[in-house]
Short mmCIF file of C-alpha atoms in Angstrom, two decimals:
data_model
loop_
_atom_site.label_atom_id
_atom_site.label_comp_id
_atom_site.label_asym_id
_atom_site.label_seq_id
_atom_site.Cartn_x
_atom_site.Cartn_y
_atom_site.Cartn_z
CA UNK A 542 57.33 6.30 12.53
CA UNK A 543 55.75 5.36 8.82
CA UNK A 544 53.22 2.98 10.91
CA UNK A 545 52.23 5.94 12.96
CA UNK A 546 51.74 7.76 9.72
CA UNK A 547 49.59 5.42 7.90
CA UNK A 548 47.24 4.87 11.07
CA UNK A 549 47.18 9.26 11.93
CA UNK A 550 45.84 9.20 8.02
CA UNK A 551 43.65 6.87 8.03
CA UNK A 552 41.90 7.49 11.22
CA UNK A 553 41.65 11.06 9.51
CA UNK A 554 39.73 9.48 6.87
CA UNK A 555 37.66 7.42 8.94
CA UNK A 556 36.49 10.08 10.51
CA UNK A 557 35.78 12.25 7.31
CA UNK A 558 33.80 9.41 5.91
CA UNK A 559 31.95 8.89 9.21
CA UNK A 560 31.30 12.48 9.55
CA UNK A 561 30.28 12.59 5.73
CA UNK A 562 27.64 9.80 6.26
CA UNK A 563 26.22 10.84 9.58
CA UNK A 564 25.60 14.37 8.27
CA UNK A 565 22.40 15.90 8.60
CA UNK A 566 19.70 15.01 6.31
CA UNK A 567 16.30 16.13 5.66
CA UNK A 568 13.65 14.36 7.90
CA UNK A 569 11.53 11.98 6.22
CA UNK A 570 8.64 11.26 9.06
CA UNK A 571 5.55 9.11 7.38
CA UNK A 572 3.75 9.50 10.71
CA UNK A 573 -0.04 10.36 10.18
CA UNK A 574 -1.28 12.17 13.37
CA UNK A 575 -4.37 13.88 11.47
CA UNK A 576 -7.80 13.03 12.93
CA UNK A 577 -10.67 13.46 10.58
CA UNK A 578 -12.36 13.40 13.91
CA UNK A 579 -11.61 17.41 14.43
CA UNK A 580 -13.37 18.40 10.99
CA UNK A 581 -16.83 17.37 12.88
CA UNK A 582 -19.85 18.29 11.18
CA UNK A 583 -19.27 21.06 9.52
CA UNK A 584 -16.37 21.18 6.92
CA UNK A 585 -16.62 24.81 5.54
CA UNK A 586 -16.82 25.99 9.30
CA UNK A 587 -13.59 23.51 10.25
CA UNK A 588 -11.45 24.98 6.85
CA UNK A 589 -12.23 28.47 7.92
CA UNK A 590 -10.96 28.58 11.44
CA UNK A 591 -8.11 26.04 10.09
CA UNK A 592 -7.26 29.14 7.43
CA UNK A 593 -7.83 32.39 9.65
CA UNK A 594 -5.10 30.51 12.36
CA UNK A 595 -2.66 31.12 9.60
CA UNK A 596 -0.81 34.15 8.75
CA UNK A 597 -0.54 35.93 5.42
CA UNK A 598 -2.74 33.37 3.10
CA UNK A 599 -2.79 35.44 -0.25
CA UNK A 600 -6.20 36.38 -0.99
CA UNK A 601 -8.13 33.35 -3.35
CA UNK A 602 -4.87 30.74 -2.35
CA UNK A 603 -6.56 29.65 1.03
CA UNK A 604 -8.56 26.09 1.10
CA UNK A 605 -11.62 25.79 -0.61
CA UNK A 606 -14.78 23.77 -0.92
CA UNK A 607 -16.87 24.16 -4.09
CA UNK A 608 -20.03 22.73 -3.50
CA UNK A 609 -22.01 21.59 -6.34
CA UNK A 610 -25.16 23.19 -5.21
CA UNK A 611 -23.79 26.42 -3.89
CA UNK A 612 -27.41 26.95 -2.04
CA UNK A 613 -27.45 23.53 -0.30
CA UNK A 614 -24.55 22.18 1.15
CA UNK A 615 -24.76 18.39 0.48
CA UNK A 616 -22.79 15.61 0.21
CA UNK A 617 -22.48 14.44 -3.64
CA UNK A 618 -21.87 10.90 -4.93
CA UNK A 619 -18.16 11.91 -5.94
CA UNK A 620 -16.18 14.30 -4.50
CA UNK A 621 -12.63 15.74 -5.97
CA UNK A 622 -9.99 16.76 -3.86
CA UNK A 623 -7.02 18.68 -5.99
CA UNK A 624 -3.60 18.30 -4.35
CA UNK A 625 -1.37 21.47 -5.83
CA UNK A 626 2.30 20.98 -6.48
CA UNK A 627 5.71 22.13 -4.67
CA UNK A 628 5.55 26.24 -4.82
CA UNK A 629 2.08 26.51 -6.38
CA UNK A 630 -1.19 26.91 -5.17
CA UNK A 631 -4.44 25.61 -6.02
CA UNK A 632 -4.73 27.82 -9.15
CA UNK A 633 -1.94 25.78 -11.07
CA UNK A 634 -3.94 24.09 -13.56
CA UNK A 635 -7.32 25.98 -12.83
CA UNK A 636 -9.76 25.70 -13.97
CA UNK A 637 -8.98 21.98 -14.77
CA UNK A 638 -10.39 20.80 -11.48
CA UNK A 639 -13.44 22.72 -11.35
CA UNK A 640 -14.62 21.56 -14.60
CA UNK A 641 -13.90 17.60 -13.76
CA UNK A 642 -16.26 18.85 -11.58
CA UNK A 643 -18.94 20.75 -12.86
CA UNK A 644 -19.39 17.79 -15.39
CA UNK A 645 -19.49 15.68 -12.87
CA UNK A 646 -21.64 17.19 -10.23
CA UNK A 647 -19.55 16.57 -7.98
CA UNK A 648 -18.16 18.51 -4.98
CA UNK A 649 -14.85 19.77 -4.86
CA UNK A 650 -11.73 20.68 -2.19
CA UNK A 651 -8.80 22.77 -2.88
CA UNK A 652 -6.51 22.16 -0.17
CA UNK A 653 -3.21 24.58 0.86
CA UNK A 654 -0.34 22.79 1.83
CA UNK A 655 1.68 23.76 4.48
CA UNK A 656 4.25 26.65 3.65
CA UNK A 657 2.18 27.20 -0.04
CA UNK A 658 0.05 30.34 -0.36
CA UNK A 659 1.78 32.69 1.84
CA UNK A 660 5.09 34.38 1.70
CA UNK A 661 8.90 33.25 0.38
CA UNK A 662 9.68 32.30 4.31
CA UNK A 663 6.68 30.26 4.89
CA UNK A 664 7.98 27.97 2.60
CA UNK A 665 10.32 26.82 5.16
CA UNK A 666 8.08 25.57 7.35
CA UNK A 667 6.87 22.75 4.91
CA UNK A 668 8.67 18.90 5.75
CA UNK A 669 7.27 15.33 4.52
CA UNK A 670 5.14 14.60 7.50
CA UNK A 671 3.40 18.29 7.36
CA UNK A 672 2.38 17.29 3.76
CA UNK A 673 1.51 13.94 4.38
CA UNK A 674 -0.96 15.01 7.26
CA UNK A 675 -2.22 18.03 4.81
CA UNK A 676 -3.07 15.18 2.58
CA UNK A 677 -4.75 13.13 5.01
CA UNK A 678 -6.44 16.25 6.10
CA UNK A 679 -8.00 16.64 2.50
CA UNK A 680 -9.03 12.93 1.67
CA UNK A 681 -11.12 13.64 5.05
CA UNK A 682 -12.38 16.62 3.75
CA UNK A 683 -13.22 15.10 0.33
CA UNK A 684 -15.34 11.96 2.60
CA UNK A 685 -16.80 14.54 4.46
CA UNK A 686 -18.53 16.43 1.39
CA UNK A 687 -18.84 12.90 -0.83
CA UNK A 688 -19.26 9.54 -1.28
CA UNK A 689 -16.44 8.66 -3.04
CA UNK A 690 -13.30 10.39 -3.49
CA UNK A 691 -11.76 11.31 -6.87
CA UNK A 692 -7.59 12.57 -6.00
CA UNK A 693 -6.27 15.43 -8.68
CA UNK A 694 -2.84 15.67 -7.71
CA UNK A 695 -0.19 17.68 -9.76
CA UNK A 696 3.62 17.17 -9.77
CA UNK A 697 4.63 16.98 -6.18
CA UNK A 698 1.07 16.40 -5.07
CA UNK A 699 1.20 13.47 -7.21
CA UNK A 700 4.06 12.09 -5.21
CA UNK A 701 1.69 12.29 -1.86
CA UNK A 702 -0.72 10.36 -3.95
CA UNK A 703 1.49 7.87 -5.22
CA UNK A 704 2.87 6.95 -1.80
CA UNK A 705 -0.47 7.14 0.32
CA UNK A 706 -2.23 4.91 -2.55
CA UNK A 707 0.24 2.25 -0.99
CA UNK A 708 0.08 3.16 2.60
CA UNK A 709 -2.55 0.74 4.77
CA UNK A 710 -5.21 3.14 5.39
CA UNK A 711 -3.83 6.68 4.15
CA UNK A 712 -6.23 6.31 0.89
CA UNK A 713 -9.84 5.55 2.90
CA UNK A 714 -12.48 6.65 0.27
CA UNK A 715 -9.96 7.76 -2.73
CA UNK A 716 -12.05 5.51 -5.97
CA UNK A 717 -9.50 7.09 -8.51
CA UNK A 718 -6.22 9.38 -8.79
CA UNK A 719 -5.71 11.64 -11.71
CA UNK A 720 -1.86 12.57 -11.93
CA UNK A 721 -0.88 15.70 -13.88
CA UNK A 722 3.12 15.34 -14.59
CA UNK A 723 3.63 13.25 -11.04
CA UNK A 724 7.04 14.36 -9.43
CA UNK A 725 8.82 11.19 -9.43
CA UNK A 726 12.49 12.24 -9.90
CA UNK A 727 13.45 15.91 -10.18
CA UNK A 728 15.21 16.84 -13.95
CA UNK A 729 17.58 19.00 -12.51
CA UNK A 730 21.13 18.02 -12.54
CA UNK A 731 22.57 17.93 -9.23
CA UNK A 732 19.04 16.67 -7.41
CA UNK A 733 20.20 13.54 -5.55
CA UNK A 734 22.65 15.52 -3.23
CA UNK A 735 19.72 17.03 -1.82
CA UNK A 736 18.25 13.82 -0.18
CA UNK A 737 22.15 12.93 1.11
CA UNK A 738 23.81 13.73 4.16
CA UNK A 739 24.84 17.67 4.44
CA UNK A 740 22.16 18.37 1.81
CA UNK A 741 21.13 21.47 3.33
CA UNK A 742 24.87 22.29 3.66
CA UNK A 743 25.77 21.36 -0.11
CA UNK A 744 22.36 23.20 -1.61
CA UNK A 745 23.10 26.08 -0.05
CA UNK A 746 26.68 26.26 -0.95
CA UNK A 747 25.95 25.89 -4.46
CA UNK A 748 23.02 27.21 -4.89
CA UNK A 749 22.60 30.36 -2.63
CA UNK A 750 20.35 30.32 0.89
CA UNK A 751 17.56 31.43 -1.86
CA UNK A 752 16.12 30.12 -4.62
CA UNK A 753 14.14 32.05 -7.17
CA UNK A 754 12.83 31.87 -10.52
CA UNK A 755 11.15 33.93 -13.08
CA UNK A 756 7.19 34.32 -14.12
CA UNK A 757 6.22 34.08 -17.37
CA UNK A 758 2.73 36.23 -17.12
CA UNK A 759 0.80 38.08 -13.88
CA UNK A 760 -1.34 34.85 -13.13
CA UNK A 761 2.09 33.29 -13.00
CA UNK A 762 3.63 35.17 -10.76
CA UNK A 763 -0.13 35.45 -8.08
CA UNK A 764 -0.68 31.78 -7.96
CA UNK A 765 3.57 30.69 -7.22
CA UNK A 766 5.98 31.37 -4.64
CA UNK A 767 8.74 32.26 -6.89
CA UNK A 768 11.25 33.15 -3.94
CA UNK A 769 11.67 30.81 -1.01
CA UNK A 770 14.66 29.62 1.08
CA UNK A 771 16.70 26.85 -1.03
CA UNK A 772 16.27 24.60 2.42
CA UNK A 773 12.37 24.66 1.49
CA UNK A 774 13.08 22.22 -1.64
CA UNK A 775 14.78 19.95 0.42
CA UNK A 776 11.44 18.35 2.04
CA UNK A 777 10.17 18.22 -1.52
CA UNK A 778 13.22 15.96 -2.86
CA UNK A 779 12.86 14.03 0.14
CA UNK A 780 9.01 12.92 -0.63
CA UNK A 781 9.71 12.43 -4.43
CA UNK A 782 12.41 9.88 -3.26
CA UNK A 783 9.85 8.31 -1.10
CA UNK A 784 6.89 8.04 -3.68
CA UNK A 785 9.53 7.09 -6.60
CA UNK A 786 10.23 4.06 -3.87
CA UNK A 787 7.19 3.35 -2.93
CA UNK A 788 5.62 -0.57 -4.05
CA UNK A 789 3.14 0.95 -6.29
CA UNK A 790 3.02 -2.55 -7.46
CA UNK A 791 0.60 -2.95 -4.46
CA UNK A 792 -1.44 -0.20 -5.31
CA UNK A 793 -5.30 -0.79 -5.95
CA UNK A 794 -6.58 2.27 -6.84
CA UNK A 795 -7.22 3.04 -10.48
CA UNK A 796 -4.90 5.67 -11.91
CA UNK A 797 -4.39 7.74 -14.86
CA UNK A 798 -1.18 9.19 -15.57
CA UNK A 799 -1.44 12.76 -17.53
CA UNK A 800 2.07 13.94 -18.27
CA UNK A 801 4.16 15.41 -21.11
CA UNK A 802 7.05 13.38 -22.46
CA UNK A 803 9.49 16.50 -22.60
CA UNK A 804 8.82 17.82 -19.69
CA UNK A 805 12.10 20.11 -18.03
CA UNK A 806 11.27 19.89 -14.51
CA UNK A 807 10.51 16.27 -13.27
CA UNK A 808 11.41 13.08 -15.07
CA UNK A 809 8.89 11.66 -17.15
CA UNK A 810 10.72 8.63 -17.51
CA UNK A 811 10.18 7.48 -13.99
CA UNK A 812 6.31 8.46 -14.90
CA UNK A 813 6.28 5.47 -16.98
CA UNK A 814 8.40 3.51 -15.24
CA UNK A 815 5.41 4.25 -12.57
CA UNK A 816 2.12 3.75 -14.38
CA UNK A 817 4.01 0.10 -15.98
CA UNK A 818 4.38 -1.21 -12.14
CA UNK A 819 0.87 0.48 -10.95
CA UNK A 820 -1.33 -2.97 -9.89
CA UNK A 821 -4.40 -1.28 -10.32
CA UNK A 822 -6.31 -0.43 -13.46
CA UNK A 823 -4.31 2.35 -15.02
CA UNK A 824 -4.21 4.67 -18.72
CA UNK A 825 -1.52 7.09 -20.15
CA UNK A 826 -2.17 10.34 -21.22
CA UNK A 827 0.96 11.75 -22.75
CA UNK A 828 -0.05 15.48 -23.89
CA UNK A 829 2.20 16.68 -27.01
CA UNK A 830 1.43 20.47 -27.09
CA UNK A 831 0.76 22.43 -23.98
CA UNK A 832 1.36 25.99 -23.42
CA UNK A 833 3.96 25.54 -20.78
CA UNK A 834 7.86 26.12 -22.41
CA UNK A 835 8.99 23.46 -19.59
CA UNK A 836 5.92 21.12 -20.47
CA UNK A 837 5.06 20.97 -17.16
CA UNK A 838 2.46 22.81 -16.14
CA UNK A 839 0.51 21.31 -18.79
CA UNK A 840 -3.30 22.70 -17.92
CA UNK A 841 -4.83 25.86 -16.69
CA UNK A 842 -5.18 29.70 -17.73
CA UNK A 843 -1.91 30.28 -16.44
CA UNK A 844 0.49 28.74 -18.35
CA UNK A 845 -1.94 25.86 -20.38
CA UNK A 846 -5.35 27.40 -21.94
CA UNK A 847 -5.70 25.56 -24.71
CA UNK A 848 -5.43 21.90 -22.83
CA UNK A 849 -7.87 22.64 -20.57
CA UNK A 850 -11.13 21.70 -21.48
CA UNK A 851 -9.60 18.72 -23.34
CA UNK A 852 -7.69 16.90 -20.50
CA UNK A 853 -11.03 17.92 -17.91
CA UNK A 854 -13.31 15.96 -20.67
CA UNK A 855 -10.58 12.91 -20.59
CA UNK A 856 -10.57 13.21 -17.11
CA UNK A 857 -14.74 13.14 -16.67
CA UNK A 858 -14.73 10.15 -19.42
CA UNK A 859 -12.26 7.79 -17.25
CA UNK A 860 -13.45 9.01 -13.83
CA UNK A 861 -17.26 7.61 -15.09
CA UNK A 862 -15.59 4.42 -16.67
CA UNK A 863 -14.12 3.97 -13.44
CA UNK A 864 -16.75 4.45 -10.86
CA UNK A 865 -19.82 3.67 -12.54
CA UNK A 866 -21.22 7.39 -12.59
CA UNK A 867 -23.68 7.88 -16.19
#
């Protein structure tokens, strides 16, 4: 009878554990399905009908090309392409990008990625392979309006950068990649369950189906999502995993790595873990006094003035050092 015990229990257990590890867990598809094909010869025209096929883009969040000559629409000799983080928009650290450049006369692409711009529920509808193909969608873009292509990416749209830069092919045409506080490793206690089976499950549980956080000023509150579904930061964990992973040491793109050392939200230790395996050309930037309280957000008029103009300038000065521009 104590035999039968001891097997009943731990056939119980075997099945727990089983169950536990065969959970659900966030998809993490790399596939790239985008054809730069479909922008065809017209990029404004393709990024308009792209934008009007989706519903409730705030007004000024939608994609964006800034030509250099307003009046002619021609290709320039550089072209940046600024990849917004998880819950922003492209008006995190604006006018950062725009400056880089306007010094640089250089055409420019905000892109939108999927779920970003719109309402708390759209944010659902982001996943790994929807950002991954919104990033291959805007190197195309940035091809399409220059010669070479100069990657902004901030926090989570640093990790896309990071992980394409050592994808065959998902880089064509990128000649540098500024990254502004790269999301590497999320800060927040708790983070890794996220990625693991029954994530969804356990986020949800202790966290609430919603996740929500306050805005410090009105530009703050019009350029973030500050309410979305908790599930929507799973997709995010997922691709920080996958960039933090990634064998940058294969990476030959030159990079500069802009980030604050006490920044609250993503680890900067795994930022310079990062930039000392990158086996390309790369600089630190490490930026002291910012006007963000979580030293994050560490550019732009909404929660960064006063770095602005100085981190553009460093920007334009490594970005001609690098290419070759005068």
């Amino acid at each position: 009878m104590g035999r039968r015990i001891v097997l009943a229990v731990l056939g119980v257990v075997i099945i727990l554990v089983l169950a536990l590890l065969l959970g659900p867990r966030v998809p993490v598809d790399t596939t790239i399905s985008f054809d730069p094909k479909v922008i065809g010869d017209d990029p404004q025209a393709y990024i308009a009908r792209e934008e009007a096929a989706v519903p409730n883009v705030r007004d000024g969040l939608e994609k964006e090309i800034i030509w250099a000559d307003p009046m002619v629409h021609a290709r320039t000799p550089l072209a940046i392409v600024y990849i917004h983080g998880f819950s922003a928009s492209k008006g995190e650290v604006r006018p950062l990008a725009d400056e880089v450049a306007d010094q640089l006369d250089a055409n420019l692409f905000y892109t939108r990625l999927t779920g970003h711009g719109q309402d708390g529920a759209a944010m659902a509808q982001g996943s790994v392979n929807a950002w991954i193909n919104d990033y291959e969608e805007a190197l195309a873009i940035g091809r399409a309006i220059g010669d070479k292509v100069i990657v902004i990416g901030t926090s989570t749209g640093g990790s896309l950068a990071a992980w394409a830069a050592t994808e065959p092919g998902a880089s064509d045409g990128v000649a540098a990649i500024a990254f502004i506080s790269p999301n590497f490793g999320i800060r927040a206690s708790g983070a890794e369950l996220l990625t693991m089976p029954w994530g969804r499950q356990i986020a949800d549980f202790v966290g609430g189906k919603e996740r929500s956080f306050p805005t410090r000023n009105a530009l703050h509150e019009k350029l973030w999502t500050h309410t979305y579904p908790m599930a929507a930061v799973l997709p995010m964990a997922a691709l920080t995993n996958l960039a933090y992973a990634a064998p940058v040491e294969k990476a030959t793109i030159p990079a500069l790595f802009i980030f604050s050392d006490s920044d609250k939200v993503v680890r900067q230790d795994r930022t310079r873990e990062i930039a000392g395996r990158w086996g390309a050309p790369h600089e630190l930037v490490p930026v002291d006094d910012n006007g963000d309280p979580d030293n994050h957000v560490i550019a732009g008029d909404a929660l960064s003035p006063s770095t602005t103009a100085f981190l553009a300038q460093r920007i334009v000065v490594w970005v001609q050092a690098i290419a070759g521009q005068p």
